[in-house]
Amino acid sequence: LPTWRIPNLRNLLIGLLERVRIFLRRVGGIILAMMIVIWALSSFPAPPADFTGAAIDYSYAGRLGHLIQPLFAPIGFGWEICIALIPGMAAREVAVGALGTVYSLQGGDEEVATQLGTLIGAQWSLATALSLLAWYVFAPQCLATLAVVKRETQSWRYPLLMAVYLFAMAYLASLVTYQTAVWLGLG
């Protein structure tokens, strides 16, 4: 066996940069396309001038949120959470920003964060908050993850199986969490 040596830092960095370039070439276009679609769903159509609610409520994403809310009612999610789940599929952090938009919060970052925390504390039950946490434990990290699996496997089979499995697990975990919390009087 050859003797063990510490790798040359320059060669290590060159190899790392090459792998990053390959990865970005493979999935960068897919990630960009998904982000554009999610942005369009959250932004269009523009609300009429006399519309007083949040713009996202009038958008396609907002309409979809209202449409799917009955499906999510057993796990304690209101339409606001359903709307936040849609752009939240791009990245989990986006869901927090979407909630700020849904609740029409304005101000600086810290001010909006404080307002959102207060609003969520007043409007959501503990059971709903625990259910949302359980959802995000099992739900797919982001759609880009599924795109990478599709690109790497050269097939839609595995990303679709992965999505169905993870969303089913997320729903089941949220259902058990929410119903148990309600049964314990936390809802």
Tab-separated table of N, CA and C in Angstrom, residues 53-59 62-63 102:
chain	number	residue	atom	x	y	z
A	53	GLY	N	-56.960	43.043	0.146
A	53	GLY	CA	-56.191	41.990	0.811
A	53	GLY	C	-54.755	41.957	0.329
A	54	ALA	N	-54.030	40.954	0.792
A	54	ALA	CA	-52.641	40.767	0.366
A	54	ALA	C	-52.618	40.336	-1.096
A	55	ALA	N	-51.651	40.827	-1.851
A	55	ALA	CA	-51.553	40.501	-3.275
A	55	ALA	C	-51.413	39.003	-3.492
A	56	ILE	N	-50.715	38.318	-2.597
A	56	ILE	CA	-50.524	36.876	-2.771
A	56	ILE	C	-51.849	36.126	-2.659
A	57	ASP	N	-52.809	36.682	-1.931
A	57	ASP	CA	-54.118	36.052	-1.798
A	57	ASP	C	-54.854	36.039	-3.132
A	58	TYR	N	-54.600	37.017	-3.981
A	58	TYR	CA	-55.243	37.119	-5.290
A	58	TYR	C	-54.486	36.322	-6.355
A	59	SER	N	-53.242	35.974	-6.088
A	59	SER	CA	-52.399	35.293	-7.078
A	59	SER	C	-52.844	33.849	-7.281
A	62	GLY	N	-52.171	31.946	-4.231
A	62	GLY	CA	-53.199	32.203	-3.227
A	62	GLY	C	-54.473	31.432	-3.501
A	63	ARG	N	-54.878	31.412	-4.745
A	63	ARG	CA	-56.076	30.657	-5.117
A	63	ARG	C	-55.874	29.170	-4.859
A	102	VAL	N	-48.471	37.089	3.231
A	102	VAL	CA	-49.881	36.729	3.391
A	102	VAL	C	-50.541	37.593	4.458
